[in-house]
Coordinates of C-alpha atoms and ligand atoms in Angstrom, one line a residue:
X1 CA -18.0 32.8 104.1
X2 CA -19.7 30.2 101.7
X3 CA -22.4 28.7 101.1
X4 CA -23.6 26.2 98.4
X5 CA -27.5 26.0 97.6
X6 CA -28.9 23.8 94.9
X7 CA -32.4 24.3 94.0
X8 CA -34.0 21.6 91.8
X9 CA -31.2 20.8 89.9
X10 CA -30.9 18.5 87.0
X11 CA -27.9 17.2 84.2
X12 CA -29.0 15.7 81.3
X13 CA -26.1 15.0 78.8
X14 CA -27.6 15.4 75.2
X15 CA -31.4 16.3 74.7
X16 CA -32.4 12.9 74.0
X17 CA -30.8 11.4 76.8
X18 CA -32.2 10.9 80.7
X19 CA -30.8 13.0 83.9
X20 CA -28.1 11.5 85.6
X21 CA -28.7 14.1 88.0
X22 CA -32.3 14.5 89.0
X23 CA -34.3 17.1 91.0
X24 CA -30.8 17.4 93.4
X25 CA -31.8 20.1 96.4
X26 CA -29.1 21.0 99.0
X27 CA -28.0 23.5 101.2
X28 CA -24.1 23.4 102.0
X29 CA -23.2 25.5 105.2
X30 CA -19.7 27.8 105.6
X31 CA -17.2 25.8 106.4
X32 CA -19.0 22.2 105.9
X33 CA -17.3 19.1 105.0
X34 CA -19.4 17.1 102.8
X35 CA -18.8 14.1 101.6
X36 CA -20.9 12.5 98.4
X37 CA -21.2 8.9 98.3
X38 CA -22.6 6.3 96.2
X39 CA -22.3 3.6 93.4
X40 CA -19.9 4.4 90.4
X41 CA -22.0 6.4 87.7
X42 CA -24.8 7.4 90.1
X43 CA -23.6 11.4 89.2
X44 CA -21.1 12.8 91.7
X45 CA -18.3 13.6 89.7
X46 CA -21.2 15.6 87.6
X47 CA -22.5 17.7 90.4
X48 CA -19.2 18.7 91.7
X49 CA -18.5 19.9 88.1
X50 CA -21.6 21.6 87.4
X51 CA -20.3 23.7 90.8
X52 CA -17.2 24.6 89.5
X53 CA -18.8 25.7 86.2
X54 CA -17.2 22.9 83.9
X55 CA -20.7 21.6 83.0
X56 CA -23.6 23.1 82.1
X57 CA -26.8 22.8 84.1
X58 CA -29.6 21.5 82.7
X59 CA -32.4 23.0 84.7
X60 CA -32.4 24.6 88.3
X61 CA -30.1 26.7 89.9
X62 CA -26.8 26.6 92.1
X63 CA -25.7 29.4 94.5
X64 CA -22.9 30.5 96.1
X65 CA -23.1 33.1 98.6
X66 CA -26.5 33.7 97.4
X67 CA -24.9 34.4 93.9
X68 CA -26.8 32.4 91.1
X69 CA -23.7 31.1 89.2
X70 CA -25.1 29.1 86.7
X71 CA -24.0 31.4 84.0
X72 CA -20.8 32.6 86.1
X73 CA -17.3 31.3 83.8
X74 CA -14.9 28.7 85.8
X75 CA -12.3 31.3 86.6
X76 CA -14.9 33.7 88.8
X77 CA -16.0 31.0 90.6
X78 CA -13.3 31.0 93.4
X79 CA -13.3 27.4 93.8
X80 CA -10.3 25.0 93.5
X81 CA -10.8 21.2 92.3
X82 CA -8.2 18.3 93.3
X83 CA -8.5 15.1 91.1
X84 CA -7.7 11.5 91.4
X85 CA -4.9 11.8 88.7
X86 CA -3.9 14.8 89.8
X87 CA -2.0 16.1 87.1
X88 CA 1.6 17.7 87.6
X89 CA 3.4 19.8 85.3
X90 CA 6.3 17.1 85.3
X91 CA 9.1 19.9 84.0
X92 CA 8.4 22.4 86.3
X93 CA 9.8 22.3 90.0
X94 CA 7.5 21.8 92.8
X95 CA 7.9 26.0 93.2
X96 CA 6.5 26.4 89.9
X97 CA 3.4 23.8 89.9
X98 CA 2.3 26.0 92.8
X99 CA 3.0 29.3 91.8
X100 CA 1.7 28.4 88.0
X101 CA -1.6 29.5 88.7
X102 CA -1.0 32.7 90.3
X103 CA 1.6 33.5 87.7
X104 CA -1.2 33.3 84.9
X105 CA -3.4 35.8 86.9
X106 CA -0.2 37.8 86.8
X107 CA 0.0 38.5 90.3
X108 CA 3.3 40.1 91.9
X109 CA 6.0 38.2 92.0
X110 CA 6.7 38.5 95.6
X111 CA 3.2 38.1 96.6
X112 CA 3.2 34.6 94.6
X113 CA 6.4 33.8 96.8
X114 CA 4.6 34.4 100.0
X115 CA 1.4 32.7 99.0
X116 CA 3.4 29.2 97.8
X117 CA 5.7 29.4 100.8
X118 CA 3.0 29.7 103.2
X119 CA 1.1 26.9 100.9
X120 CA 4.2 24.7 101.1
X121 CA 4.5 25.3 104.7
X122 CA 1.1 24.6 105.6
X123 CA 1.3 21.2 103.5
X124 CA 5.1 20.3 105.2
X125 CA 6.1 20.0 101.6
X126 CA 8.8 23.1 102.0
X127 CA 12.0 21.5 101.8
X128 CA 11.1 19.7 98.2
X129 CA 10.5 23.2 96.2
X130 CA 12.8 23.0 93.8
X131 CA 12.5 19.2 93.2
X132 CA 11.0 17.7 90.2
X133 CA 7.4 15.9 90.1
X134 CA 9.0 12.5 89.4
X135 CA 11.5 13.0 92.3
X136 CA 8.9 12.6 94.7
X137 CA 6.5 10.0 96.5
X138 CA 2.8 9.9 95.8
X139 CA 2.0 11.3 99.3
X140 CA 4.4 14.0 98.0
X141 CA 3.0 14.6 95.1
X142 CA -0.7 14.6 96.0
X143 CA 0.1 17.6 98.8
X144 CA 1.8 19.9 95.9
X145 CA -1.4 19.2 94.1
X146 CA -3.2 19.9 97.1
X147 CA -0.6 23.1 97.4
X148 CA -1.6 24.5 93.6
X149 CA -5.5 24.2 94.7
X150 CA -4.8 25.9 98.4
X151 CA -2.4 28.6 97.3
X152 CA -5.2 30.6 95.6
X153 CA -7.3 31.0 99.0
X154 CA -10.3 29.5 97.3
X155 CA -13.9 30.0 99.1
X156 CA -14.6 26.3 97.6
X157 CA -12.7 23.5 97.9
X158 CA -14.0 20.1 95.5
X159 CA -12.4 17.1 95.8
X160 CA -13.5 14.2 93.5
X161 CA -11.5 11.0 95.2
X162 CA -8.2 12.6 95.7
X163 CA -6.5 9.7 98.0
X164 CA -7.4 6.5 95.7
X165 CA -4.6 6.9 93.8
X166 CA -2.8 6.2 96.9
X167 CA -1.7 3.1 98.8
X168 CA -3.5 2.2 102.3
X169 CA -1.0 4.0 104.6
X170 CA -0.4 6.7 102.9
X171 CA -4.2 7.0 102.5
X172 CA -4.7 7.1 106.1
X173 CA -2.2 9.8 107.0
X174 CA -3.1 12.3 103.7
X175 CA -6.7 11.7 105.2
X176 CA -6.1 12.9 108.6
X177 CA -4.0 15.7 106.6
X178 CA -6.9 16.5 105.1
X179 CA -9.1 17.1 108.5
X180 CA -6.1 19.1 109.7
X181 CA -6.0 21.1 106.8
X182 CA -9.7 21.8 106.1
X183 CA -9.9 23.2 110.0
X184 CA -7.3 25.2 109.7
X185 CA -8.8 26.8 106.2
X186 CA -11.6 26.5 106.9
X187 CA -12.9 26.5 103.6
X188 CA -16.2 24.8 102.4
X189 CA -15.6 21.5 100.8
X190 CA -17.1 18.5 99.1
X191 CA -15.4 15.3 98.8
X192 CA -16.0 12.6 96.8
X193 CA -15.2 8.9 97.4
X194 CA -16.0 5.2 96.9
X195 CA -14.3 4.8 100.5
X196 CA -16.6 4.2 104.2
X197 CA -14.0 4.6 106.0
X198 CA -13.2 7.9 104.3
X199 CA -16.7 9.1 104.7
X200 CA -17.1 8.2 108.1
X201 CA -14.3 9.3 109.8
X202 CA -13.9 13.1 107.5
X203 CA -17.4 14.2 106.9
X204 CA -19.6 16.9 108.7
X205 CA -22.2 15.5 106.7
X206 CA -22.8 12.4 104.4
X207 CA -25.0 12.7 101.2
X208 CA -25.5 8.8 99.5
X209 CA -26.7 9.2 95.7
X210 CA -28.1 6.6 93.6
X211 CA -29.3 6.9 90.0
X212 CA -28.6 10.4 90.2
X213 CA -30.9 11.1 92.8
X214 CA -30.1 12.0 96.5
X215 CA -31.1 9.0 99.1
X216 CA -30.3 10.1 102.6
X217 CA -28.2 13.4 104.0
X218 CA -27.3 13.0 107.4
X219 CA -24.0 13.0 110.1
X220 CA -22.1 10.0 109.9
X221 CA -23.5 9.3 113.7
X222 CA -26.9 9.4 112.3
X223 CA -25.8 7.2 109.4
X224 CA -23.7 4.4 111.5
X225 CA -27.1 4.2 113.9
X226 CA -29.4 4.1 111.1
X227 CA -30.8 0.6 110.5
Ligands
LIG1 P1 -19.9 9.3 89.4 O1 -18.9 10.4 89.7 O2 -20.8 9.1 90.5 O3 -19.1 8.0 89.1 P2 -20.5 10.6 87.0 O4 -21.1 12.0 87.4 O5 -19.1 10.5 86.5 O6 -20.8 9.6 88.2 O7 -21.5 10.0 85.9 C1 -22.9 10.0 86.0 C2 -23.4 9.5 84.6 O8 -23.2 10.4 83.6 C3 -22.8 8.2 84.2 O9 -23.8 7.4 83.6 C4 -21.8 8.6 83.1 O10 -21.7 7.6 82.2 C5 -22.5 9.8 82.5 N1 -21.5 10.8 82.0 C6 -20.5 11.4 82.8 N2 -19.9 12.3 82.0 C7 -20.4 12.3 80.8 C8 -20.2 13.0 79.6 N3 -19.2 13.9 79.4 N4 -21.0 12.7 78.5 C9 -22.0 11.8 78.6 N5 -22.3 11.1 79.7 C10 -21.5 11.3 80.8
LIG2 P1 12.1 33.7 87.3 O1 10.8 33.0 86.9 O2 12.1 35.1 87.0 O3 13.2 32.9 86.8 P2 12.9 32.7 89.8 O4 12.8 31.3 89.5 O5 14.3 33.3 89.8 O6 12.1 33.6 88.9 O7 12.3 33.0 91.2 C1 11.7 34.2 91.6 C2 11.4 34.2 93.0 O8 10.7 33.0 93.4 C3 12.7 34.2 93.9 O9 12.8 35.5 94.5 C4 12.4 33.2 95.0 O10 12.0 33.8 96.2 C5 11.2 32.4 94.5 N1 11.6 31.0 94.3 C6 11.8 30.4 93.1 N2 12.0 29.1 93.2 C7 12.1 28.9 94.5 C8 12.3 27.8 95.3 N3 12.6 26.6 94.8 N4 12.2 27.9 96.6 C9 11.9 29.1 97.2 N5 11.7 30.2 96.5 C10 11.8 30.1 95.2

Protein backbone atom coordinates (compact mmCIF):
# COMPACT_ATOMS: atom_id res chain seq x y z
CA UNK A 1 0.00 0.00 0.00
CA UNK A 2 1.21 3.58 -1.24
CA UNK A 3 0.21 6.47 -1.92
CA UNK A 4 2.07 9.76 -2.94
CA UNK A 5 0.20 13.17 -2.20
CA UNK A 6 1.78 16.56 -2.89
CA UNK A 7 0.16 19.50 -1.62
CA UNK A 8 1.33 22.86 -2.91
CA UNK A 9 4.71 22.08 -3.40
CA UNK A 10 7.49 24.31 -4.40
CA UNK A 11 11.80 23.95 -4.91
CA UNK A 12 13.61 26.93 -5.05
CA UNK A 13 17.41 26.38 -5.14
CA UNK A 14 19.03 29.28 -3.14
CA UNK A 15 16.86 32.09 -1.58
CA UNK A 16 17.40 34.49 -4.23
CA UNK A 17 16.67 32.31 -6.88
CA UNK A 18 12.94 31.40 -8.69
CA UNK A 19 11.01 27.81 -8.16
CA UNK A 20 11.75 25.45 -10.61
CA UNK A 21 9.03 23.63 -9.15
CA UNK A 22 5.95 25.64 -8.62
CA UNK A 23 2.67 25.13 -6.66
CA UNK A 24 2.95 21.11 -7.84
CA UNK A 25 -0.37 19.26 -6.45
CA UNK A 26 -0.84 15.53 -7.03
CA UNK A 27 -2.32 12.58 -5.79
CA UNK A 28 -0.41 9.17 -6.79
CA UNK A 29 -2.62 6.04 -6.27
CA UNK A 30 -1.22 2.30 -4.88
CA UNK A 31 0.18 0.70 -7.42
CA UNK A 32 0.16 3.65 -10.24
CA UNK A 33 2.52 4.00 -12.97
CA UNK A 34 3.24 7.51 -13.60
CA UNK A 35 5.21 8.77 -15.92
CA UNK A 36 6.58 12.71 -15.79
CA UNK A 37 7.19 14.23 -19.02
CA UNK A 38 8.40 17.44 -20.34
CA UNK A 39 11.25 19.64 -21.77
CA UNK A 40 14.84 19.21 -20.24
CA UNK A 41 15.13 21.55 -17.08
CA UNK A 42 11.36 22.00 -16.56
CA UNK A 43 11.93 20.14 -12.84
CA UNK A 44 11.34 16.30 -12.92
CA UNK A 45 14.44 15.00 -11.86
CA UNK A 46 13.75 17.63 -8.74
CA UNK A 47 10.47 16.33 -7.69
CA UNK A 48 11.40 12.80 -7.87
CA UNK A 49 14.27 13.76 -5.46
CA UNK A 50 12.47 15.84 -3.21
CA UNK A 51 10.31 12.32 -2.83
CA UNK A 52 13.07 10.28 -2.02
CA UNK A 53 14.27 12.97 0.54
CA UNK A 54 17.59 13.98 -1.33
CA UNK A 55 16.28 17.56 -1.67
CA UNK A 56 14.88 19.70 0.53
CA UNK A 57 11.34 21.15 -0.05
CA UNK A 58 10.92 24.52 -0.21
CA UNK A 59 7.32 25.00 0.84
CA UNK A 60 4.32 22.53 0.90
CA UNK A 61 4.19 19.10 1.83
CA UNK A 62 4.61 15.48 0.32
CA UNK A 63 2.88 12.29 1.83
CA UNK A 64 3.30 8.93 1.71
CA UNK A 65 0.81 6.77 3.16
CA UNK A 66 -0.55 9.77 4.69
CA UNK A 67 2.89 10.17 6.43
CA UNK A 68 4.17 13.85 5.98
CA UNK A 69 7.83 13.03 5.10
CA UNK A 70 9.18 16.14 4.46
CA UNK A 71 11.47 16.00 7.38
CA UNK A 72 11.61 12.00 7.21
CA UNK A 73 15.85 11.05 6.38
CA UNK A 74 16.36 9.08 2.80
CA UNK A 75 16.91 5.76 4.51
CA UNK A 76 13.13 5.64 6.23
CA UNK A 77 11.65 6.49 3.25
CA UNK A 78 11.26 2.90 1.73
CA UNK A 79 11.74 4.00 -1.75
CA UNK A 80 14.31 2.77 -4.23
CA UNK A 81 15.70 5.13 -7.16
CA UNK A 82 17.19 3.67 -10.57
CA UNK A 83 19.28 6.30 -12.60
CA UNK A 84 20.37 6.80 -16.16
CA UNK A 85 24.07 6.02 -15.26
CA UNK A 86 23.31 3.59 -13.07
CA UNK A 87 26.23 3.14 -11.15
CA UNK A 88 27.79 -0.47 -10.50
CA UNK A 89 30.22 -1.30 -7.91
CA UNK A 90 32.57 -2.56 -10.86
CA UNK A 91 34.78 -4.95 -8.28
CA UNK A 92 32.13 -6.61 -6.73
CA UNK A 93 30.21 -9.59 -8.49
CA UNK A 94 26.76 -9.24 -9.71
CA UNK A 95 25.82 -11.22 -6.15
CA UNK A 96 27.39 -8.53 -4.24
CA UNK A 97 25.98 -5.25 -6.09
CA UNK A 98 22.66 -6.82 -5.02
CA UNK A 99 23.13 -7.92 -1.78
CA UNK A 100 25.37 -4.62 -0.91
CA UNK A 101 22.46 -2.91 0.32
CA UNK A 102 20.97 -5.33 2.50
CA UNK A 103 24.45 -6.13 3.83
CA UNK A 104 24.81 -2.49 5.16
CA UNK A 105 21.38 -2.82 6.97
CA UNK A 106 23.06 -5.90 8.34
CA UNK A 107 20.41 -8.23 7.64
CA UNK A 108 21.02 -12.13 7.98
CA UNK A 109 23.02 -13.61 5.73
CA UNK A 110 20.71 -16.14 4.53
CA UNK A 111 17.82 -13.89 4.36
CA UNK A 112 20.08 -11.59 1.93
CA UNK A 113 20.61 -14.84 -0.13
CA UNK A 114 17.00 -15.49 -0.55
CA UNK A 115 16.10 -11.87 -1.23
CA UNK A 116 18.93 -11.51 -4.30
CA UNK A 117 18.14 -14.93 -5.61
CA UNK A 118 14.56 -14.27 -5.84
CA UNK A 119 15.59 -10.56 -7.18
CA UNK A 120 17.86 -12.25 -9.70
CA UNK A 121 15.33 -14.67 -10.59
CA UNK A 122 12.65 -12.31 -11.08
CA UNK A 123 14.96 -10.07 -13.43
CA UNK A 124 16.31 -13.58 -15.44
CA UNK A 125 19.73 -12.26 -14.46
CA UNK A 126 20.42 -15.64 -12.25
CA UNK A 127 23.03 -17.37 -14.17
CA UNK A 128 25.46 -14.13 -14.25
CA UNK A 129 25.85 -13.87 -10.22
CA UNK A 130 29.15 -14.15 -9.82
CA UNK A 131 30.21 -12.24 -13.00
CA UNK A 132 31.76 -8.94 -13.00
CA UNK A 133 29.90 -5.53 -13.99
CA UNK A 134 32.26 -5.12 -17.05
CA UNK A 135 31.51 -8.78 -18.17
CA UNK A 136 28.16 -7.96 -18.97
CA UNK A 137 25.83 -6.15 -21.71
CA UNK A 138 24.07 -2.95 -20.88
CA UNK A 139 20.62 -4.74 -20.91
CA UNK A 140 22.56 -6.80 -18.25
CA UNK A 141 23.69 -4.40 -16.40
CA UNK A 142 20.69 -2.12 -16.21
CA UNK A 143 18.50 -5.34 -14.69
CA UNK A 144 21.23 -5.85 -11.71
CA UNK A 145 20.77 -2.25 -11.11
CA UNK A 146 17.15 -2.72 -11.36
CA UNK A 147 17.92 -6.01 -9.05
CA UNK A 148 19.89 -3.72 -6.13
CA UNK A 149 16.63 -1.23 -6.16
CA UNK A 150 13.98 -4.38 -6.19
CA UNK A 151 15.75 -6.62 -3.70
CA UNK A 152 14.82 -4.26 -0.73
CA UNK A 153 10.91 -4.71 -1.36
CA UNK A 154 10.60 -0.93 -1.60
CA UNK A 155 6.80 0.65 -1.27
CA UNK A 156 8.25 3.34 -3.97
CA UNK A 157 9.88 2.77 -6.92
CA UNK A 158 11.52 6.30 -8.86
CA UNK A 159 12.95 5.93 -11.98
CA UNK A 160 14.57 9.13 -13.52
CA UNK A 161 15.22 7.84 -17.37
CA UNK A 162 16.59 4.45 -16.70
CA UNK A 163 16.55 3.00 -20.46
CA UNK A 164 18.32 6.10 -22.39
CA UNK A 165 21.44 4.87 -21.74
CA UNK A 166 20.46 2.02 -23.80
CA UNK A 167 20.41 1.29 -27.56
CA UNK A 168 16.81 1.11 -29.37
CA UNK A 169 16.29 -2.71 -29.09
CA UNK A 170 17.39 -3.18 -26.01
CA UNK A 171 15.22 -0.19 -25.03
CA UNK A 172 12.20 -1.79 -26.22
CA UNK A 173 12.55 -5.12 -24.56
CA UNK A 174 13.87 -3.64 -20.84
CA UNK A 175 10.68 -1.53 -21.42
CA UNK A 176 8.22 -4.22 -21.79
CA UNK A 177 10.44 -5.77 -18.77
CA UNK A 178 9.62 -3.03 -17.00
CA UNK A 179 5.54 -3.47 -17.44
CA UNK A 180 6.10 -7.05 -16.47
CA UNK A 181 7.91 -6.33 -13.59
CA UNK A 182 6.03 -3.37 -12.09
CA UNK A 183 2.69 -5.84 -12.34
CA UNK A 184 4.08 -8.33 -10.81
CA UNK A 185 5.45 -5.91 -7.74
CA UNK A 186 3.20 -4.05 -7.79
CA UNK A 187 4.90 -1.29 -6.40
CA UNK A 188 4.03 2.47 -6.96
CA UNK A 189 6.24 4.04 -9.40
CA UNK A 190 7.20 7.28 -11.19
CA UNK A 191 9.20 7.23 -14.28
CA UNK A 192 10.89 9.75 -15.86
CA UNK A 193 11.64 10.16 -19.63
CA UNK A 194 12.28 12.42 -22.67
CA UNK A 195 10.75 9.36 -24.68
CA UNK A 196 6.71 9.25 -26.27
CA UNK A 197 6.87 6.18 -27.01
CA UNK A 198 8.00 5.32 -23.50
CA UNK A 199 5.25 7.31 -21.95
CA UNK A 200 2.65 6.07 -24.03
CA UNK A 201 2.90 2.65 -24.12
CA UNK A 202 4.10 2.19 -19.90
CA UNK A 203 2.08 4.77 -18.14
CA UNK A 204 -1.20 4.52 -15.99
CA UNK A 205 -1.02 8.04 -16.06
CA UNK A 206 0.96 10.88 -17.90
CA UNK A 207 1.79 14.20 -16.09
CA UNK A 208 3.60 16.86 -18.84
CA UNK A 209 5.55 19.76 -16.90
CA UNK A 210 6.83 22.87 -18.15
CA UNK A 211 8.70 25.59 -16.36
CA UNK A 212 8.21 23.75 -13.38
CA UNK A 213 4.70 23.84 -13.35
CA UNK A 214 2.25 20.83 -14.10
CA UNK A 215 0.33 21.24 -17.69
CA UNK A 216 -2.00 18.41 -18.11
CA UNK A 217 -2.41 14.79 -15.99
CA UNK A 218 -4.32 12.45 -17.85
CA UNK A 219 -4.23 8.45 -19.40
CA UNK A 220 -2.25 8.20 -22.37
CA UNK A 221 -5.81 7.50 -24.23
CA UNK A 222 -7.00 10.82 -23.07
CA UNK A 223 -3.60 12.34 -24.11
CA UNK A 224 -3.35 10.61 -27.77
CA UNK A 225 -7.20 12.00 -28.33
CA UNK A 226 -6.53 15.28 -27.05
CA UNK A 227 -6.25 18.00 -29.74
P1 LIG B 1 14.58 17.91 -15.47
O1 LIG B 1 14.74 16.67 -14.67
O2 LIG B 1 13.17 18.13 -15.91
O3 LIG B 1 15.55 18.00 -16.60
P2 LIG B 1 15.70 19.25 -13.16
O4 LIG B 1 14.80 18.95 -12.03
O5 LIG B 1 16.97 18.48 -13.27
O6 LIG B 1 14.87 19.17 -14.52
O7 LIG B 1 16.09 20.80 -13.13
C1 LIG B 1 15.12 21.81 -12.96
C2 LIG B 1 15.84 23.15 -12.84
O8 LIG B 1 16.57 23.19 -11.61
C3 LIG B 1 16.85 23.41 -13.95
O9 LIG B 1 16.80 24.75 -14.26
C4 LIG B 1 18.18 23.07 -13.30
O10 LIG B 1 19.21 23.83 -13.86
C5 LIG B 1 17.94 23.43 -11.85
N1 LIG B 1 18.72 22.61 -10.92
C6 LIG B 1 18.69 21.26 -10.83
N2 LIG B 1 19.50 20.83 -9.83
C7 LIG B 1 20.06 21.96 -9.30
C8 LIG B 1 20.98 22.18 -8.23
N3 LIG B 1 21.49 21.18 -7.53
N4 LIG B 1 21.32 23.47 -7.96
C9 LIG B 1 20.79 24.50 -8.65
N5 LIG B 1 19.92 24.34 -9.66
C10 LIG B 1 19.56 23.09 -9.99
P1 LIG C 1 31.34 -13.97 2.50
O1 LIG C 1 30.93 -12.53 2.30
O2 LIG C 1 31.28 -14.40 3.92
O3 LIG C 1 32.59 -14.32 1.79
P2 LIG C 1 30.19 -15.66 0.52
O4 LIG C 1 30.61 -14.85 -0.64
O5 LIG C 1 30.97 -16.91 0.80
O6 LIG C 1 30.16 -14.79 1.84
O7 LIG C 1 28.69 -16.03 0.34
C1 LIG C 1 27.81 -16.24 1.42
C2 LIG C 1 26.51 -16.81 0.89
O8 LIG C 1 26.06 -16.00 -0.19
C3 LIG C 1 26.65 -18.21 0.35
O9 LIG C 1 26.06 -19.12 1.26
C4 LIG C 1 25.90 -18.22 -0.95
O10 LIG C 1 24.61 -18.82 -0.79
C5 LIG C 1 25.64 -16.80 -1.29
N1 LIG C 1 26.37 -16.43 -2.51
C6 LIG C 1 27.50 -15.69 -2.62
N2 LIG C 1 27.85 -15.52 -3.90
C7 LIG C 1 26.92 -16.17 -4.62
C8 LIG C 1 26.71 -16.35 -6.01
N3 LIG C 1 27.53 -15.84 -6.91
N4 LIG C 1 25.65 -17.07 -6.40
C9 LIG C 1 24.80 -17.57 -5.50
N5 LIG C 1 24.94 -17.43 -4.18
C10 LIG C 1 25.98 -16.73 -3.75
Amino acid sequence: MSRILFNHVYKQYGKDKSAVVKDFNLEIEDKEFVVFVGPSGCGKSTTLRMIAGLEDISKGEIYINNVLVNDLPPKDRDIAMVFQNYALYPNMSVYENIAFGLRLRKLPKHEIDIAVKRAARVLEIEPYLDRKPKQLSGGQRQRVALGRAIVRNPQVFLMDEPLSNLDAKLRVQMRSELIRLHKQLGVTTIYVTHDQTEAMTMANRIVVMKDGIIQQVDTPEEIYNSP
